[in-house]
PDB file of N, CA and C in Angstrom:
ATOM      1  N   UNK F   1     284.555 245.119   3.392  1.00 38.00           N
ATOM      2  CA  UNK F   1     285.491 246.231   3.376  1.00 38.00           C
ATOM      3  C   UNK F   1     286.577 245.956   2.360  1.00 38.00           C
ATOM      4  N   UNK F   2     287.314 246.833   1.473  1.00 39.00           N
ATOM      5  CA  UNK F   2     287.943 246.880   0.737  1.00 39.00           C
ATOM      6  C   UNK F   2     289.320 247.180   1.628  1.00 39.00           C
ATOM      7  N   UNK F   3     290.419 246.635   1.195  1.00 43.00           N
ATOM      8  CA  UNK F   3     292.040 247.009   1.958  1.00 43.00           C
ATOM      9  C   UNK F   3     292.702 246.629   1.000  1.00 43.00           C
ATOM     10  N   UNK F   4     293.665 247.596   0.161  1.00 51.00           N
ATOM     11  CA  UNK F   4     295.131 247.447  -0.466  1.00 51.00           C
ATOM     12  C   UNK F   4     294.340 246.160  -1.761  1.00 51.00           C
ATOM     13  N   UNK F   5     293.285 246.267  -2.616  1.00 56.00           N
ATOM     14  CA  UNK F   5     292.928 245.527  -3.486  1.00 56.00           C
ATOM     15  C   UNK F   5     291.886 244.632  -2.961  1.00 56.00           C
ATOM     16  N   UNK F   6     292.258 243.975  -1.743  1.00 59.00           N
ATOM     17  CA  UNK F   6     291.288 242.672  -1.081  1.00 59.00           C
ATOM     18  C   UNK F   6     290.389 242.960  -0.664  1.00 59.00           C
ATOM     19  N   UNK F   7     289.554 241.855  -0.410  1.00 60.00           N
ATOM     20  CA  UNK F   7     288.153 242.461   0.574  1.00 60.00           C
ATOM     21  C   UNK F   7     288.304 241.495   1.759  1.00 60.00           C
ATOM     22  N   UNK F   8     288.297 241.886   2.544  1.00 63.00           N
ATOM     23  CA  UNK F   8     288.258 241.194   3.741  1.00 63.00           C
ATOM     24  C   UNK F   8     286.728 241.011   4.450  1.00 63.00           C
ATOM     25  N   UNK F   9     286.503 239.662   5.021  1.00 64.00           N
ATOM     26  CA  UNK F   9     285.027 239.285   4.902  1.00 64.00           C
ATOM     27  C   UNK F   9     285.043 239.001   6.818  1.00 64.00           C
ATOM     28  N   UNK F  10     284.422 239.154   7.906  1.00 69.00           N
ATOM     29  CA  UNK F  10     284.175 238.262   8.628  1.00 69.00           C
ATOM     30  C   UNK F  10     282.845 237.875   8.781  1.00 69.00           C
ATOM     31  N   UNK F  11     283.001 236.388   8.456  1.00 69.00           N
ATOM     32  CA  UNK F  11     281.286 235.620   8.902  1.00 69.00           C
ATOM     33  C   UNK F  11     281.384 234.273   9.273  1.00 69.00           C
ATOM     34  N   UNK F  12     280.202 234.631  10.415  1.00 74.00           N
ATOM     35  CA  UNK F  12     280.801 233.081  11.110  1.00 74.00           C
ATOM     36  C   UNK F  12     278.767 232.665  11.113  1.00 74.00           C
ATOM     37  N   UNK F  13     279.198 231.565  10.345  1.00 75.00           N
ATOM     38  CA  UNK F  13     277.882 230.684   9.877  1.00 75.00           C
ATOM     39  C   UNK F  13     278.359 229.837   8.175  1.00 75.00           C
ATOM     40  N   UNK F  14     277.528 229.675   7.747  1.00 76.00           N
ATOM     41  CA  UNK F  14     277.301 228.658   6.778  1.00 76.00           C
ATOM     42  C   UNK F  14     277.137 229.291   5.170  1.00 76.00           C
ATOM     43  N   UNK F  15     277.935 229.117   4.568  1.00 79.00           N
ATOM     44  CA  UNK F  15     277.687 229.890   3.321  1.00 79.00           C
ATOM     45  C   UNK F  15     277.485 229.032   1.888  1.00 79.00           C
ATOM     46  N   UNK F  16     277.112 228.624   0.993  1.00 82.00           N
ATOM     47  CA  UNK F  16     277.336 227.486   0.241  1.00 82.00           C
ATOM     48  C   UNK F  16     276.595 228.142  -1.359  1.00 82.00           C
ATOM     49  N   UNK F  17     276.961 227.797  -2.180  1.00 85.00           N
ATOM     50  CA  UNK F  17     276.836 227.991  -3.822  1.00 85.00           C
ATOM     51  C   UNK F  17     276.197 229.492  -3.902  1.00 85.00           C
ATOM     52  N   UNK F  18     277.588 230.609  -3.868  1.00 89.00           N
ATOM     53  CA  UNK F  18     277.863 231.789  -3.948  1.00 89.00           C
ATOM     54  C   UNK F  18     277.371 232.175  -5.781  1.00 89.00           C
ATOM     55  N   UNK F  19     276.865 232.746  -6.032  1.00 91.00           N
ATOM     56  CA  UNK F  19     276.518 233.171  -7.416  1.00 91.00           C
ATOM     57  C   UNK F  19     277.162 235.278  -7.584  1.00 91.00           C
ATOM     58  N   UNK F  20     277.507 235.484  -8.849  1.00 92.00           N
ATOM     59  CA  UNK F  20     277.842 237.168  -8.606  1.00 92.00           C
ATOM     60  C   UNK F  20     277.396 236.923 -10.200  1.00 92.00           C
ATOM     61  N   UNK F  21     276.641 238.079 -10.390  1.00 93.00           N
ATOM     62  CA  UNK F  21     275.681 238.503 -11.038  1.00 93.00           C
ATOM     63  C   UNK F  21     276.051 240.344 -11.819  1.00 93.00           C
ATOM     64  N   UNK F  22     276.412 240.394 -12.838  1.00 93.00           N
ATOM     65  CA  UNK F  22     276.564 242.111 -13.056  1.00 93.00           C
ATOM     66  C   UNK F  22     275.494 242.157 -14.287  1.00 93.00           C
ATOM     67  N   UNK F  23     275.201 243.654 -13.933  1.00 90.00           N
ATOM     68  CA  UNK F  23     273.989 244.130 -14.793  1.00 90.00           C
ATOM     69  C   UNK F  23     272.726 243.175 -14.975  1.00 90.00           C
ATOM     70  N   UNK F  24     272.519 242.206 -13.715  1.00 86.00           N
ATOM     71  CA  UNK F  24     270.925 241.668 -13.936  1.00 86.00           C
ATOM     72  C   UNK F  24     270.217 242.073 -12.776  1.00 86.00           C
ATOM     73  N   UNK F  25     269.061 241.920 -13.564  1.00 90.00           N
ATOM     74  CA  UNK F  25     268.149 242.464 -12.285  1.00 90.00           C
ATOM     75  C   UNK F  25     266.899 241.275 -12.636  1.00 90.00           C
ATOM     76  N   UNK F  26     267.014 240.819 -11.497  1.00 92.00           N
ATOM     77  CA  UNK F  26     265.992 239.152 -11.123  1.00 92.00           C
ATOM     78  C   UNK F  26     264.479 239.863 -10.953  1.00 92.00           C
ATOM     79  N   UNK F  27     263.655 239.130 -11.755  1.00 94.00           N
ATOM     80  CA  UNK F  27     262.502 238.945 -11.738  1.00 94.00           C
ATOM     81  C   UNK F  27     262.230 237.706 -10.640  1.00 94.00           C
ATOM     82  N   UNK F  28     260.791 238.064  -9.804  1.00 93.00           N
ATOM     83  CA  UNK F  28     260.389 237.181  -9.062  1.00 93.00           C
ATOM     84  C   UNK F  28     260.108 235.682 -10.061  1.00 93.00           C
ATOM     85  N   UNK F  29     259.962 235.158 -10.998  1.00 92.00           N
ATOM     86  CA  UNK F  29     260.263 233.935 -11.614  1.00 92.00           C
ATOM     87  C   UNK F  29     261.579 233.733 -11.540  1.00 92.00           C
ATOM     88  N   UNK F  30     262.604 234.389 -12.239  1.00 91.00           N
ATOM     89  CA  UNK F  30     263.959 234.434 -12.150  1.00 91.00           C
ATOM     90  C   UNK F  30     264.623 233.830 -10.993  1.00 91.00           C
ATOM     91  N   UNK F  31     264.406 234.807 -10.074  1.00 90.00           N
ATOM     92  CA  UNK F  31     264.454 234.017  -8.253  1.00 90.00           C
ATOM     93  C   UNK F  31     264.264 232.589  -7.966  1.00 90.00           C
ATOM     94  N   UNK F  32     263.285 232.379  -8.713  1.00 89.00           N
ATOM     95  CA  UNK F  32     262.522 230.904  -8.487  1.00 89.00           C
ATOM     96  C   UNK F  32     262.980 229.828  -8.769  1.00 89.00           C
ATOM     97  N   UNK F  33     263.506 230.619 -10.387  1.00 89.00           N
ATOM     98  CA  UNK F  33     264.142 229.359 -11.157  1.00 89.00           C
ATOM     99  C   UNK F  33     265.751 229.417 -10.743  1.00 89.00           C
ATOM    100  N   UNK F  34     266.507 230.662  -9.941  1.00 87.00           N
ATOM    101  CA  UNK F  34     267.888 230.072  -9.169  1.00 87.00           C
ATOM    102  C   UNK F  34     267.711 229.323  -8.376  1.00 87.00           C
ATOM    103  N   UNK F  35     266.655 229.340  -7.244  1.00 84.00           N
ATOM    104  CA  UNK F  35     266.760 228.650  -6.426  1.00 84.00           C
ATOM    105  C   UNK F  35     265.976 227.169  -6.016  1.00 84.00           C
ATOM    106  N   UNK F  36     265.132 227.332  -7.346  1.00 76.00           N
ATOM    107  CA  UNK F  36     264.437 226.066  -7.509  1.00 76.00           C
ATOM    108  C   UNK F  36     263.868 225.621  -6.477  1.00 76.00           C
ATOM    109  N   UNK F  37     263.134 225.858  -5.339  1.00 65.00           N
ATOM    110  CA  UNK F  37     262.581 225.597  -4.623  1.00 65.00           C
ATOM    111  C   UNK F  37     263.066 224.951  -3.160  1.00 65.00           C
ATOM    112  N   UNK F  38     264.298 225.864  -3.058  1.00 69.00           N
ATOM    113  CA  UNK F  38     265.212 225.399  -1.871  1.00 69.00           C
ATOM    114  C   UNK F  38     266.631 224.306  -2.738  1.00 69.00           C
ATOM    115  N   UNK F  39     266.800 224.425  -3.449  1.00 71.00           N
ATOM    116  CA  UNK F  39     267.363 223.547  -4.100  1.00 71.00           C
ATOM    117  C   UNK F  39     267.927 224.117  -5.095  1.00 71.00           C
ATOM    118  N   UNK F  40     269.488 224.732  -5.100  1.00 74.00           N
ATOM    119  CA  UNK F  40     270.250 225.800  -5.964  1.00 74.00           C
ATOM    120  C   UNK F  40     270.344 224.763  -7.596  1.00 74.00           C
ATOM    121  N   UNK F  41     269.743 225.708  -8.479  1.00 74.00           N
ATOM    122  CA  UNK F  41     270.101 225.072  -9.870  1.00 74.00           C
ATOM    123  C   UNK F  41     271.229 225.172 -10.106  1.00 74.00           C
ATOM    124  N   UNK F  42     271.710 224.553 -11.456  1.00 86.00           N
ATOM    125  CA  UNK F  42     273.328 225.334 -12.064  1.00 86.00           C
ATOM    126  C   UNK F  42     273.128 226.339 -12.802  1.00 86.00           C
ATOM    127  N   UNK F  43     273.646 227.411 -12.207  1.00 91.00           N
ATOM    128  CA  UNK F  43     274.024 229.244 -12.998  1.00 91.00           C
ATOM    129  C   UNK F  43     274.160 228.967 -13.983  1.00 91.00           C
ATOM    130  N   UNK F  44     274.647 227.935 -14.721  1.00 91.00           N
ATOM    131  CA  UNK F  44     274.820 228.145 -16.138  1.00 91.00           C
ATOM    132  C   UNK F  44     273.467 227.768 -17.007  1.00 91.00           C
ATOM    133  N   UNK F  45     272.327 227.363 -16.388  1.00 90.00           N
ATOM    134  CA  UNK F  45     271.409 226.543 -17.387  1.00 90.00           C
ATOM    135  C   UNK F  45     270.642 227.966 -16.959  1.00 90.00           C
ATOM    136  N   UNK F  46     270.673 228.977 -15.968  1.00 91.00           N
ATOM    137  CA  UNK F  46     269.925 230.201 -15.874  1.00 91.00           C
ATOM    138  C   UNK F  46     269.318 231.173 -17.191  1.00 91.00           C
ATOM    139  N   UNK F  47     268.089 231.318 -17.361  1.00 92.00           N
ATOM    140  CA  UNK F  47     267.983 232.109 -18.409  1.00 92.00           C
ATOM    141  C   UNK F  47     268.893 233.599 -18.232  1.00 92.00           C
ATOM    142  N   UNK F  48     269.385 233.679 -17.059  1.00 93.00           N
ATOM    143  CA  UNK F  48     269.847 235.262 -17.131  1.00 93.00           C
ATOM    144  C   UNK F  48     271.879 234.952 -17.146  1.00 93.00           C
ATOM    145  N   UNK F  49     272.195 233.873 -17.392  1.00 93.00           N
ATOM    146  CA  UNK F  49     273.499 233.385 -17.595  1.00 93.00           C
ATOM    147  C   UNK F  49     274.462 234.333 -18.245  1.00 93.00           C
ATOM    148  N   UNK F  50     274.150 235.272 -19.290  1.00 94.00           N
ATOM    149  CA  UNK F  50     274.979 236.052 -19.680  1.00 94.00           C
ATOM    150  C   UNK F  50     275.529 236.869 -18.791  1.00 94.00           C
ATOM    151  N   UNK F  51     274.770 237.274 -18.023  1.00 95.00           N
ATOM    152  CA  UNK F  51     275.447 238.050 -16.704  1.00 95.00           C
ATOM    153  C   UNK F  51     276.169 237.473 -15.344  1.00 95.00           C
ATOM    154  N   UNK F  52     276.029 236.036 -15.334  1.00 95.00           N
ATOM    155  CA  UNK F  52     277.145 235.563 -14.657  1.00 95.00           C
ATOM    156  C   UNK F  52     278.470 235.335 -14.796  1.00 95.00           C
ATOM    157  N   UNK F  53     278.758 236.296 -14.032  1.00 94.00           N
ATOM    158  CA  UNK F  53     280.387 236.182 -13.590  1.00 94.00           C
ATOM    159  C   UNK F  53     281.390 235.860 -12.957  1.00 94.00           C
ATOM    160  N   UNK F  54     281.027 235.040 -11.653  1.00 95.00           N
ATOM    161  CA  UNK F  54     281.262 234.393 -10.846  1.00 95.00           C
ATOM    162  C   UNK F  54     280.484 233.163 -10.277  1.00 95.00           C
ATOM    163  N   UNK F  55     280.953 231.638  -9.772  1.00 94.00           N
ATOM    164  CA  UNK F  55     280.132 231.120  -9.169  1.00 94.00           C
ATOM    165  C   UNK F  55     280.898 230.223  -8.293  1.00 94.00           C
ATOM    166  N   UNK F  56     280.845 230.305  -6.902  1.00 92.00           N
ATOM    167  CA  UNK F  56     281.523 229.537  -6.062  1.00 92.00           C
ATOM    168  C   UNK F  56     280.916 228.432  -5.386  1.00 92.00           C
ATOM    169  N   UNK F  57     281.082 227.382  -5.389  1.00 88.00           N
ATOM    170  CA  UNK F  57     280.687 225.711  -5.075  1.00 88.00           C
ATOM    171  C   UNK F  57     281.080 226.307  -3.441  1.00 88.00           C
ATOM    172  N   UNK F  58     281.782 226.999  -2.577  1.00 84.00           N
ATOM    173  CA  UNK F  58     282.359 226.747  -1.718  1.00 84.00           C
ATOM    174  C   UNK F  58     282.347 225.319  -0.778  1.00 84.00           C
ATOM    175  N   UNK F  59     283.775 224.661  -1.748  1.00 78.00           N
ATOM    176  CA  UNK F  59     283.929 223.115  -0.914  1.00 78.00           C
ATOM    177  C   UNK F  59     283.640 222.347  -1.801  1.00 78.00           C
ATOM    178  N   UNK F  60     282.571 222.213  -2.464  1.00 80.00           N
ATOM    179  CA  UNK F  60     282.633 220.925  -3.543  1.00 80.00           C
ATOM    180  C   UNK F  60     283.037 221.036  -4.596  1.00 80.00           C
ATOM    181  N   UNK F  61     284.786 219.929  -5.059  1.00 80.00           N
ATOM    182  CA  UNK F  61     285.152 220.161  -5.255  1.00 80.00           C
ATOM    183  C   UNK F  61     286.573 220.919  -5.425  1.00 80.00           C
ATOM    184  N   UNK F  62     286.743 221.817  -4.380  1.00 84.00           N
ATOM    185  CA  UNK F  62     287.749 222.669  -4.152  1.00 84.00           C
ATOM    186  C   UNK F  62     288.983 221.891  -3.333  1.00 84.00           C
ATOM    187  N   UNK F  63     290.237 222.754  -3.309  1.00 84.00           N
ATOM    188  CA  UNK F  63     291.057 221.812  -2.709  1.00 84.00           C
ATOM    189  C   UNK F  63     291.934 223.196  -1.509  1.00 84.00           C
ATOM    190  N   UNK F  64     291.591 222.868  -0.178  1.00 87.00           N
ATOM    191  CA  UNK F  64     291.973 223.786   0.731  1.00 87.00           C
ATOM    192  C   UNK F  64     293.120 224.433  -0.033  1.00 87.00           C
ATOM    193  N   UNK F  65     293.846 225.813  -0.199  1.00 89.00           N
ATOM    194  CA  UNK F  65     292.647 226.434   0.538  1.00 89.00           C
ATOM    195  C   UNK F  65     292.149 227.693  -0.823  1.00 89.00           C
ATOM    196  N   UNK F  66     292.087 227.059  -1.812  1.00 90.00           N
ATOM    197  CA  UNK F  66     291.440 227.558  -2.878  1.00 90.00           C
ATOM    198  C   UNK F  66     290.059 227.600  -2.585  1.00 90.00           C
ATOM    199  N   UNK F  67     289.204 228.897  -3.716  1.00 90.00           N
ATOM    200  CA  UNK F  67     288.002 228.731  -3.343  1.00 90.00           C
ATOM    201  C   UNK F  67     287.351 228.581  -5.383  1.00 90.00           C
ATOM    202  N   UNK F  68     287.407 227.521  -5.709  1.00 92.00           N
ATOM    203  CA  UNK F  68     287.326 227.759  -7.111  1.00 92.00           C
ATOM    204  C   UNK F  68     285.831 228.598  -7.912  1.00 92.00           C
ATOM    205  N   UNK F  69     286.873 229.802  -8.760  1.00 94.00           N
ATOM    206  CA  UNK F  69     285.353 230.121  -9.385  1.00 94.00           C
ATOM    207  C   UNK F  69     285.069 229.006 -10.441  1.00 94.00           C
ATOM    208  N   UNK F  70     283.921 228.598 -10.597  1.00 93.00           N
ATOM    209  CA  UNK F  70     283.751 227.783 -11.795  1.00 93.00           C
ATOM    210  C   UNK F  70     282.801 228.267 -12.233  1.00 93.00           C
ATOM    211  N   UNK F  71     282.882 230.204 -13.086  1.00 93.00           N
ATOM    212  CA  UNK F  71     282.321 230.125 -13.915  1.00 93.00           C
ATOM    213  C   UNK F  71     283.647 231.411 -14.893  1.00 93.00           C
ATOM    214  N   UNK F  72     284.164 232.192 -14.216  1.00 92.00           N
ATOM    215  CA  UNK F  72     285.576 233.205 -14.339  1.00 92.00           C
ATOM    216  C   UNK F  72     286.773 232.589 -14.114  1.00 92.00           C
ATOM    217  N   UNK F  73     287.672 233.504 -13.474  1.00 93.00           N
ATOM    218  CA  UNK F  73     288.579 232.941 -13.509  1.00 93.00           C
ATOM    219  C   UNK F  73     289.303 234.016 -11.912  1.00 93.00           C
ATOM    220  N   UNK F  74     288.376 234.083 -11.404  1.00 92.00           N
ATOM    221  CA  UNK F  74     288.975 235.036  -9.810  1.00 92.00           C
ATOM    222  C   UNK F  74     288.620 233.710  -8.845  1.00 92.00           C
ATOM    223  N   UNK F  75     290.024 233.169  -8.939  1.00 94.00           N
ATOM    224  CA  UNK F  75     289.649 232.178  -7.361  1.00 94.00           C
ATOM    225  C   UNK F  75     289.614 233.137  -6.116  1.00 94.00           C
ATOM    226  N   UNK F  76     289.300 232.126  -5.320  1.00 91.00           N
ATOM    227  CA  UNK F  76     289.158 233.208  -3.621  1.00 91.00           C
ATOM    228  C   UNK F  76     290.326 231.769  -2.883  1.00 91.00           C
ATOM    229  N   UNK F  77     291.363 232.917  -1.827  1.00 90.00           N
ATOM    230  CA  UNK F  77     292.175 232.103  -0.837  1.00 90.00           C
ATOM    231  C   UNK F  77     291.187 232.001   0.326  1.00 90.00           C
ATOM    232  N   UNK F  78     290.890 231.345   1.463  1.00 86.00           N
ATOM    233  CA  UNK F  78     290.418 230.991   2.474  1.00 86.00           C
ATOM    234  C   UNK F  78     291.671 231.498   3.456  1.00 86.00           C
ATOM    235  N   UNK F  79     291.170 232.489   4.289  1.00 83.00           N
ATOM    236  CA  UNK F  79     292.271 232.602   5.427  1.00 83.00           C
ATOM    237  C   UNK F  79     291.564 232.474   6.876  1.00 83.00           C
ATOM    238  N   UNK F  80     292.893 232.246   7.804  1.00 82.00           N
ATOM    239  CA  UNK F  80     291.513 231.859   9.059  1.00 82.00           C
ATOM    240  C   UNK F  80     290.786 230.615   8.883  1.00 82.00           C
ATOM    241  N   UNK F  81     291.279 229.863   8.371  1.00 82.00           N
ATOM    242  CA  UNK F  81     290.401 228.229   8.314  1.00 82.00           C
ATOM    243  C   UNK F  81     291.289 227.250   8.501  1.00 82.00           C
ATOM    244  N   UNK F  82     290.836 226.414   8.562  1.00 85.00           N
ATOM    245  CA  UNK F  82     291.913 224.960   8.208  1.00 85.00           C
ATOM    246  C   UNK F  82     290.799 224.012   7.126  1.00 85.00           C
ATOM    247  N   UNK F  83     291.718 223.204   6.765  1.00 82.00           N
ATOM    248  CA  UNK F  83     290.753 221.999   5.485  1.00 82.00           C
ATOM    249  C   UNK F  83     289.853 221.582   6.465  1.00 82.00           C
ATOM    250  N   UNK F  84     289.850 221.467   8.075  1.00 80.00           N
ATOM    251  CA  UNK F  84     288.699 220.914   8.419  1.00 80.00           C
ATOM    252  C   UNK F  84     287.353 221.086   8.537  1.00 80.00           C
ATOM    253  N   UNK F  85     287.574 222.466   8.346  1.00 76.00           N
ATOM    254  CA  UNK F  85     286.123 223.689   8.223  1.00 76.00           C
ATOM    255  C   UNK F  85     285.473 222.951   7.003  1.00 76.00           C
ATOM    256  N   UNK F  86     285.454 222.833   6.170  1.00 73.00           N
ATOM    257  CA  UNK F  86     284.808 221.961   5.292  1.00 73.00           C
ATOM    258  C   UNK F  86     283.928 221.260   5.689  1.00 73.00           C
ATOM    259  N   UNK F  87     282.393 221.855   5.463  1.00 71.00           N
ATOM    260  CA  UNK F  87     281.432 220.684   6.328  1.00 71.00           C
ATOM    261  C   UNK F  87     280.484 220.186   5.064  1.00 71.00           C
ATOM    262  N   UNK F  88     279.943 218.906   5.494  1.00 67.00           N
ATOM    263  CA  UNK F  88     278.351 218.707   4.328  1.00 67.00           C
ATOM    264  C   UNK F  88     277.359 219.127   4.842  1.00 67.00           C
ATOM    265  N   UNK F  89     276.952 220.068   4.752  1.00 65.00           N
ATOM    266  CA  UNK F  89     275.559 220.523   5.614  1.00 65.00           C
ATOM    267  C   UNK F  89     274.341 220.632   4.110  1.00 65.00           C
ATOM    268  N   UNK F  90     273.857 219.655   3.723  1.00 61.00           N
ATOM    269  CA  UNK F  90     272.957 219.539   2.543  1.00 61.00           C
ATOM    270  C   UNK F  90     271.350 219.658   3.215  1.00 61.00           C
ATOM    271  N   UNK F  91     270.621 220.057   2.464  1.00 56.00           N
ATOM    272  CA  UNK F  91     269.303 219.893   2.714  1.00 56.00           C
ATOM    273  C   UNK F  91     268.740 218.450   2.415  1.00 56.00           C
TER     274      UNK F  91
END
């Protein structure tokens, strides 16, 4: 939902290496090669990279309660959390 500029999000589960994407449209290889086989590549080595515009590590890296983009320049605040929410949940 959109409010006064922000978007306000609620989700309660596990979210981890956020990608935002304008004007691409993923081919089933494409797919393959983001996600490498359960195993997120880096957006930037993506053949479809020109169209990334965002990419959030959420947590690695970051320092409560920033959410760093590291590929733009739109950080995200974390509200409703504390630094302890920060989990390693790796495959």
């Amino acid at each position: 939902a959109r409010h006064s500029g922000n978007f306000d999000l609620e989700f309660d589960g596990h979210i981890d290496e956020v990608t935002v994407w304008l004007g691409a449209a993923f081919s089933a290889a494409e797919v393959t090669e983001l996600y490498n086989s359960g195993s997120p590549a880096d957006p930037n080595d993506h053949s479809q990279v020109g169209n990334l515009t965002a990419w959030y590590r959420m947590g690695d890296g970051d320092t409560f309660s920033t959410i760093t983009d590291n590929v733009g320049s739109v950080d995200l605040t974390m509200v409703n959390m504390e630094s302890g929410d920060f989990t390693a949940d790796v495959p």
